[in-house]
Coordinates of C-alpha atoms in Angstrom, one line a residue:
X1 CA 166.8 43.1 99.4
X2 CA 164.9 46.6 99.5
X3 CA 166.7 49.7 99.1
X4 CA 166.7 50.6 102.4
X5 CA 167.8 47.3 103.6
X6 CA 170.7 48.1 101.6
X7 CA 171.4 51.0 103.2
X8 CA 170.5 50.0 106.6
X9 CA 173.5 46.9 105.5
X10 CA 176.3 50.1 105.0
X11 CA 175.3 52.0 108.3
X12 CA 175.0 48.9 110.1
X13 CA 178.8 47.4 108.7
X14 CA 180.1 51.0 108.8
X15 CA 179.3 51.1 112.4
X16 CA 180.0 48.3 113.7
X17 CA 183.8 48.3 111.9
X18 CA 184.3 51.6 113.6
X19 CA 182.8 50.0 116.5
X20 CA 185.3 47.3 116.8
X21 CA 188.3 49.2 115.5
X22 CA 187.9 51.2 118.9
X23 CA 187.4 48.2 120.7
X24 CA 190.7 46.9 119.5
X25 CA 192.1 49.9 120.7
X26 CA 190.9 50.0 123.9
X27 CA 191.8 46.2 124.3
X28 CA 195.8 47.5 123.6
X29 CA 195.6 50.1 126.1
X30 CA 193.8 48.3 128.8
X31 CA 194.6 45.3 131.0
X32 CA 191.9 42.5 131.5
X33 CA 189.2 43.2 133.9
X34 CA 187.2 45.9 134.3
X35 CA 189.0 48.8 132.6
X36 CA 188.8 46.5 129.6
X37 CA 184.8 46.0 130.3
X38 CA 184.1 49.5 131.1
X39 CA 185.6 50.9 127.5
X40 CA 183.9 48.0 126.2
X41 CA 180.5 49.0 127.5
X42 CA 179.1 51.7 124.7
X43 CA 179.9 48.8 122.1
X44 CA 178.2 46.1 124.3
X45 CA 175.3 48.4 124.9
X46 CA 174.6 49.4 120.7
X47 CA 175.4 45.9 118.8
X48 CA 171.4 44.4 120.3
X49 CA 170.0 47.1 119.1
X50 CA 171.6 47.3 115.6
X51 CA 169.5 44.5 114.0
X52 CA 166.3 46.5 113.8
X53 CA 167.9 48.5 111.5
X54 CA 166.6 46.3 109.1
X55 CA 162.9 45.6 107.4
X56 CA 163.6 41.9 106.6
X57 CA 163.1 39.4 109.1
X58 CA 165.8 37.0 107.9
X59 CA 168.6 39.9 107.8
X60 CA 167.0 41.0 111.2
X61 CA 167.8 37.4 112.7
X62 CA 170.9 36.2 111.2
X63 CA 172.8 39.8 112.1
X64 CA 171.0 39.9 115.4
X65 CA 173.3 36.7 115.6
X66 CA 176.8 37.8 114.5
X67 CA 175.9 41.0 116.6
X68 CA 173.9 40.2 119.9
X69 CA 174.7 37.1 120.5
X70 CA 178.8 35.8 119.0
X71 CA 180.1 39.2 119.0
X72 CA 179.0 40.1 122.9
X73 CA 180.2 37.1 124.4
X74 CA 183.4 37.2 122.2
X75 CA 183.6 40.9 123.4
X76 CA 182.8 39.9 126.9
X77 CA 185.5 37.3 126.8
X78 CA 188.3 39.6 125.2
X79 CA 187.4 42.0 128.4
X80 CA 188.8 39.2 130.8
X81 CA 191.6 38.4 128.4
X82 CA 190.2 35.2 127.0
X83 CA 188.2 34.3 123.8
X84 CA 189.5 34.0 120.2
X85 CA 189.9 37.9 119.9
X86 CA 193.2 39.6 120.8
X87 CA 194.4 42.7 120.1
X88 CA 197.7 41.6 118.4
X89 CA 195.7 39.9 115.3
X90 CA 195.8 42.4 112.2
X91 CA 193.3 45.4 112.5
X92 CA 190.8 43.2 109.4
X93 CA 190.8 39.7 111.2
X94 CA 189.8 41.4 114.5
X95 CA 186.9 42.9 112.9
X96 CA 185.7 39.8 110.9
X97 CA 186.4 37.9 113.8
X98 CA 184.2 39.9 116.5
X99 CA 181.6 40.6 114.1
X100 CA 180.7 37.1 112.5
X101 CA 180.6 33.5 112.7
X102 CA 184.4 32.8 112.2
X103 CA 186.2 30.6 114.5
X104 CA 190.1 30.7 113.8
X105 CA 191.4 26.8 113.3
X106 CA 194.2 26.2 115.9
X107 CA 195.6 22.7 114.7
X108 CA 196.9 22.0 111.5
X109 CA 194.0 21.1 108.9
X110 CA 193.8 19.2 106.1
X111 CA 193.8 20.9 102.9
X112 CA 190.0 21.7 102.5
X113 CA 187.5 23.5 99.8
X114 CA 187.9 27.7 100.6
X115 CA 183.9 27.5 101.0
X116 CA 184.0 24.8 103.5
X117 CA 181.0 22.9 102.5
X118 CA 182.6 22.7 99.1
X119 CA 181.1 24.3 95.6
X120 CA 179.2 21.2 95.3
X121 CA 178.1 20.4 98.7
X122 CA 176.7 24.4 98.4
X123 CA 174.7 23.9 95.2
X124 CA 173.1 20.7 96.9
X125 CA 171.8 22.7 99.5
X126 CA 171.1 25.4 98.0
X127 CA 169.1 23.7 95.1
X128 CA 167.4 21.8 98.2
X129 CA 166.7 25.3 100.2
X130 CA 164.8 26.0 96.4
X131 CA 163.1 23.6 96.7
X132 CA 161.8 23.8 100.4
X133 CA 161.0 27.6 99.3
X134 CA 158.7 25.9 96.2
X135 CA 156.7 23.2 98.8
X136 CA 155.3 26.5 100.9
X137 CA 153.2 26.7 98.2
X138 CA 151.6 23.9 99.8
X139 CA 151.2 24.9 103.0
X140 CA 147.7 25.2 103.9
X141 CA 147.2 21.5 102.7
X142 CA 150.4 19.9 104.7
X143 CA 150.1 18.2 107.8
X144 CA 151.2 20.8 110.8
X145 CA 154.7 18.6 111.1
X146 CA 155.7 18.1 107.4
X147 CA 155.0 21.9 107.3
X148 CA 157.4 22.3 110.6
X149 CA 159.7 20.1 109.6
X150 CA 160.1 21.9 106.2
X151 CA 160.5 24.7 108.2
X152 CA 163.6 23.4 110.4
X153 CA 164.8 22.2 107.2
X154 CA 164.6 25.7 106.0
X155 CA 166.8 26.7 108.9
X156 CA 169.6 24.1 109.0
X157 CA 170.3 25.0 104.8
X158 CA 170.3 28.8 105.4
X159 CA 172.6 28.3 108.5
X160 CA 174.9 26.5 106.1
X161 CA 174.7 28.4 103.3
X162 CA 175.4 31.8 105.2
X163 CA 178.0 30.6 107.5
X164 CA 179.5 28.9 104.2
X165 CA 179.4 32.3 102.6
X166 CA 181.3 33.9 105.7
X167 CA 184.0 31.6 105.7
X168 CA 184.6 31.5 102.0
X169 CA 184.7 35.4 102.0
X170 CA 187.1 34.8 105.2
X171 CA 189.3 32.8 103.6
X172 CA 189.3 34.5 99.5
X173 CA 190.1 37.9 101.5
X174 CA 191.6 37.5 104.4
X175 CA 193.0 34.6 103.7
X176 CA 192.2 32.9 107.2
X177 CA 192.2 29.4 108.0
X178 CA 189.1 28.3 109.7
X179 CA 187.1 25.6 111.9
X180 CA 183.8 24.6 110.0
X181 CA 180.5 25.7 111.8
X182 CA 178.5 22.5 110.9
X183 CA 179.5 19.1 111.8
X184 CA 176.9 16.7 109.6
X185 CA 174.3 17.2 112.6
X186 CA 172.0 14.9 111.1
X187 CA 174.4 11.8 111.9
X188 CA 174.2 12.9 116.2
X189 CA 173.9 9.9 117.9
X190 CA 172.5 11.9 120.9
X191 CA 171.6 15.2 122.2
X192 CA 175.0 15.8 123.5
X193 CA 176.4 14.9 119.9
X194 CA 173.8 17.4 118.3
X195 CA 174.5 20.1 120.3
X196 CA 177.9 20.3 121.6
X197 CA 180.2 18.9 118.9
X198 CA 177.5 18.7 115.5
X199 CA 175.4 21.7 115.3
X200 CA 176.1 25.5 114.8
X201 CA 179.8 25.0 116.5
X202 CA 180.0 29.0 116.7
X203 CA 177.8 28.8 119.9
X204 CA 179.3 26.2 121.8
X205 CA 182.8 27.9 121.1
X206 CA 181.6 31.2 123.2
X207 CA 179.2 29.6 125.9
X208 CA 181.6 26.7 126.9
X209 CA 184.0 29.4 127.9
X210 CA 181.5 32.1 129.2
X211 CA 179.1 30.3 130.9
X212 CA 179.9 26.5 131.1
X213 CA 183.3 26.8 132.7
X214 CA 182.9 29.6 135.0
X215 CA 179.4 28.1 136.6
X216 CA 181.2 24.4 137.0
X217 CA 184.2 26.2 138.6
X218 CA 182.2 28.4 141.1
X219 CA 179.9 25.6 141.9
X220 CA 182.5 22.8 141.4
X221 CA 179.7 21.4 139.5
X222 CA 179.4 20.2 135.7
X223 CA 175.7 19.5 135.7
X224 CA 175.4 22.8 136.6
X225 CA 177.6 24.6 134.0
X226 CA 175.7 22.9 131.3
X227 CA 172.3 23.4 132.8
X228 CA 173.9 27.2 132.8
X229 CA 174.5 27.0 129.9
X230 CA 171.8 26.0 128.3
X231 CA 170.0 28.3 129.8
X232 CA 171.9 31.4 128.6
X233 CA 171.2 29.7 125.0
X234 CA 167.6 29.8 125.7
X235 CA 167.6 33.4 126.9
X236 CA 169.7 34.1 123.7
X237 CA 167.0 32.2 121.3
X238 CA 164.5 34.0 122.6
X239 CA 166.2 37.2 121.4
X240 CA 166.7 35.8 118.1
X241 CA 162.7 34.8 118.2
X242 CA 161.9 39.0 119.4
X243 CA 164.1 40.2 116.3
X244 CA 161.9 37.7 114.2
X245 CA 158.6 38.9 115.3
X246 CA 159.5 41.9 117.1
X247 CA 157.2 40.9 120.2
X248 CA 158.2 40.7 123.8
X249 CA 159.5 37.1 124.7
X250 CA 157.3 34.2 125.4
X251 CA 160.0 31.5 127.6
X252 CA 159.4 28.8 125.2
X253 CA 162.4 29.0 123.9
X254 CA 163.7 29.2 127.8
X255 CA 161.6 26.0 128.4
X256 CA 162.5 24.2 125.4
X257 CA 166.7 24.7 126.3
X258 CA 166.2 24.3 129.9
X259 CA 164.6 20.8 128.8
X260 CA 167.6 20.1 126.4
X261 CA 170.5 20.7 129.4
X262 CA 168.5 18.6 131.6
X263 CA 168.5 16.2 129.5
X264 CA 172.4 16.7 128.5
X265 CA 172.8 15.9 131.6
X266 CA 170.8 13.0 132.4
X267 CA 172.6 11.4 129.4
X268 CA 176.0 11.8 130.8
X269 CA 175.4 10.8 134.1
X270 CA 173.6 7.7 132.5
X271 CA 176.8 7.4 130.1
X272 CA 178.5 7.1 133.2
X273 CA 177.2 3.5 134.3
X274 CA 179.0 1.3 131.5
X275 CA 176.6 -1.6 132.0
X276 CA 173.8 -0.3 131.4
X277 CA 172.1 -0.6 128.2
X278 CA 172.4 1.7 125.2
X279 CA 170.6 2.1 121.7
X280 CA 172.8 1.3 118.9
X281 CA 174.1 3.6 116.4
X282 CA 171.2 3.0 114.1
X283 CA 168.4 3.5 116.5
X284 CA 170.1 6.6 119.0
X285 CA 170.5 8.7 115.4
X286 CA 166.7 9.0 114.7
X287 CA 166.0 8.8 118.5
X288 CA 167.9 11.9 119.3
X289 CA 167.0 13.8 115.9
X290 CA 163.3 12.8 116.9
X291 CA 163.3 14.6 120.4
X292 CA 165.1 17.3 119.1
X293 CA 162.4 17.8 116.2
X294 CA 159.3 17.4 118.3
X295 CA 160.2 19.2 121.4
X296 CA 161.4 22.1 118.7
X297 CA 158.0 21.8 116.8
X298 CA 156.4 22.0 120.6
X299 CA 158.2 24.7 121.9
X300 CA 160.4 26.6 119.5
X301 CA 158.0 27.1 116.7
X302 CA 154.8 28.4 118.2
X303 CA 156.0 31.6 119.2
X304 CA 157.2 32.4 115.7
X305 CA 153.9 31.3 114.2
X306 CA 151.4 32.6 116.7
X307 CA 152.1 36.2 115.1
X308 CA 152.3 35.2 111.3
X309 CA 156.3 35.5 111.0
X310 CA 157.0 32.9 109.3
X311 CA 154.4 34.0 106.8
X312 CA 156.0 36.9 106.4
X313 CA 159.8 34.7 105.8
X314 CA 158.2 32.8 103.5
X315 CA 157.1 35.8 101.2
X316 CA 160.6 36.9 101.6
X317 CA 162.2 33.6 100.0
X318 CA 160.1 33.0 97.7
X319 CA 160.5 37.4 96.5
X320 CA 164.2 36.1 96.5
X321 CA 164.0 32.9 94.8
X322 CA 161.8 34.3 92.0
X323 CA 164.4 37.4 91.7
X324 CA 167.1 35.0 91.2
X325 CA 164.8 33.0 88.6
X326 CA 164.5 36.5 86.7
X327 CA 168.3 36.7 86.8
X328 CA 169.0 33.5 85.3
X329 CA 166.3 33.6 83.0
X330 CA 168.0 37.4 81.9
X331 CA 171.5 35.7 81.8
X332 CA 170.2 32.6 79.7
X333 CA 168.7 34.9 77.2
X334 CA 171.3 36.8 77.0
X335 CA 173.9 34.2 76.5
X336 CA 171.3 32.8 73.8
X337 CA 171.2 36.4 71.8
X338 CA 175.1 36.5 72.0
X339 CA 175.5 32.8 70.6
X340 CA 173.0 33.5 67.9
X341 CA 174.4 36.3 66.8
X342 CA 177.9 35.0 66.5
X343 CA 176.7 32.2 64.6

């Protein structure tokens, strides 16, 4: 991480604590509704644009995340009175709460590893994230979809690994109990599976709420609260694709999510019909994973690529994987002189 991203990481935390300090005083002093949305409008306004603070794509992305996507709709939510946010909780879990990937856990858990994924679990994928870093090396000579799929590989492990790295700080400092983010996605049995109960369970925890319910009660329609909804995630992911390339929007991303809700819902209302037939467990797993990959590879992908971003994310790991070689490299030596010396 450059210098200035370092300091661009102190503004941008400094701010957005003071940020959500005031909006848990304003959520005290206010009644749900639009008092509560009004004071909450300066904060709504400044978290999107907060992101470009920073020079490196993948710290561009992941806060535009936490920021412009979780923490609005949370904030939205909290302005009607609803939401995991409420201005009771103790001044520190409000502010981790609104400004990151951490879901509070409501029912009484098993006793589970503080980093969620588990120390082991967290080497595996980061030792496999390594190693997807080391194949880009290979790039030019891959096959477009090994080279995509390497790269929504690439995405799933840092997703873990960061949201991993929230919760354990959650839980070593706060001490907060908390639902996981990741549910094994690559067991969905169908597209449903993947994306309402399996994959990046932070989004479906503010949409299903914001969107989802509100469209099927207005309408008195649940095709169209998950069309809705999907929609609002493709809106969302092409955000996350302008703070990556930092380029006006394309719609693939639109496309691509509008195809995935219509598709939700085709399923269910096929699910419906219990005679009908239905792939077994063995065969719906790759099916669904399948669609998900190509249509991604299709739709999601290209507008990233078109511009040479991932390029630019690429040199980015592998800066940080050889920094972290350096490191152990120093540490090993070190260790080695100490040892020697004792001996």
């Amino acid at each position: 991480m450059a210098g200035g991203d370092l300091r661009s990481l102190a503004l941008v935390s400094a701010v957005v604590t003071v940020a959500m300090c005031y909006v848990r005083l304003a959520a005290r002093r206010l009644r749900p509704g639009l008092p509560r949305l009004a004071a909450f409008f300066p904060v709504l306004a400044i978290l999107p644009f907060l992101p470009l603070a920073f020079r490196a794509v993948q710290l561009r992305v992941i806060s535009g995340f936490f920021l412009a996507w979780l923490a609005e709709f949370k904030l939205l939510l909290l302005a009607n009175g609803q939401g995991p946010l409420h201005p009771s909780l103790p001044l520190p879990t409000f502010v981790a709460v609104a400004s990151g990937p951490i879901r509070l856990r409501t029912d009484k858990p098993a006793q589970t590893s503080p980093w969620g994924l588990g120390l082991v679990s967290s080497a595996v994928m980061a030792a496999l994230l390594a190693v997807v870093v080391s194949l880009y090396r290979y790039k030019e000579r891959m096959h477009q979809y090994l080279l995509l799929s390497l790269y929504a590989s690439h995405i799933y492990l840092t997703l873990e690994l960061v949201l991993a790295f929230m919760a354990a700080a959650a839980r070593t400092v706060l001490g907060l109990d908390l639902e996981p983010q990741f549910d094994r996605p690559y067991l969905s049995s169908s597209l449903r599976d993947y994306w309402g109960r399996r994959w990046n369970l932070s989004v479906p925890a503010v949409l299903r709420p914001c969107v989802y319910r509100p469209v099927r009660a207005w309408l008195g329609s649940a095709p169209a609260g998950v069309l809705a909804a999907f929609l609002v995630s493709g809106l969302m992911h092409e955000l996350m694709i302008c703070y990556i390339t930092l380029r006006p929007p394309t719609g693939e991303a639109t496309v691509l999510f509008v195809l995935y809700g219509a598709c939700a819902v085709a399923e269910t209302w096929w699910a419906r019909h219990d005679n009908w037939w239905r792939p077994p467990r063995l065969a719906a797993t790759p099916l669904a994973l399948a669609f998900v990959s190509t249509t991604a590879f299709w739709l999601f992908f290209p507008p990233i690529m078109r511009h040479g971003a991932d390029k630019v994310i690429i040199a980015e790991c592998e800066a940080a994987v050889a920094f972290l070689r350096d490191v152990g490299a120093g540490a090993a030596g070190s260790v080695r002189s100490v040892w020697t010396g004792s001996s």
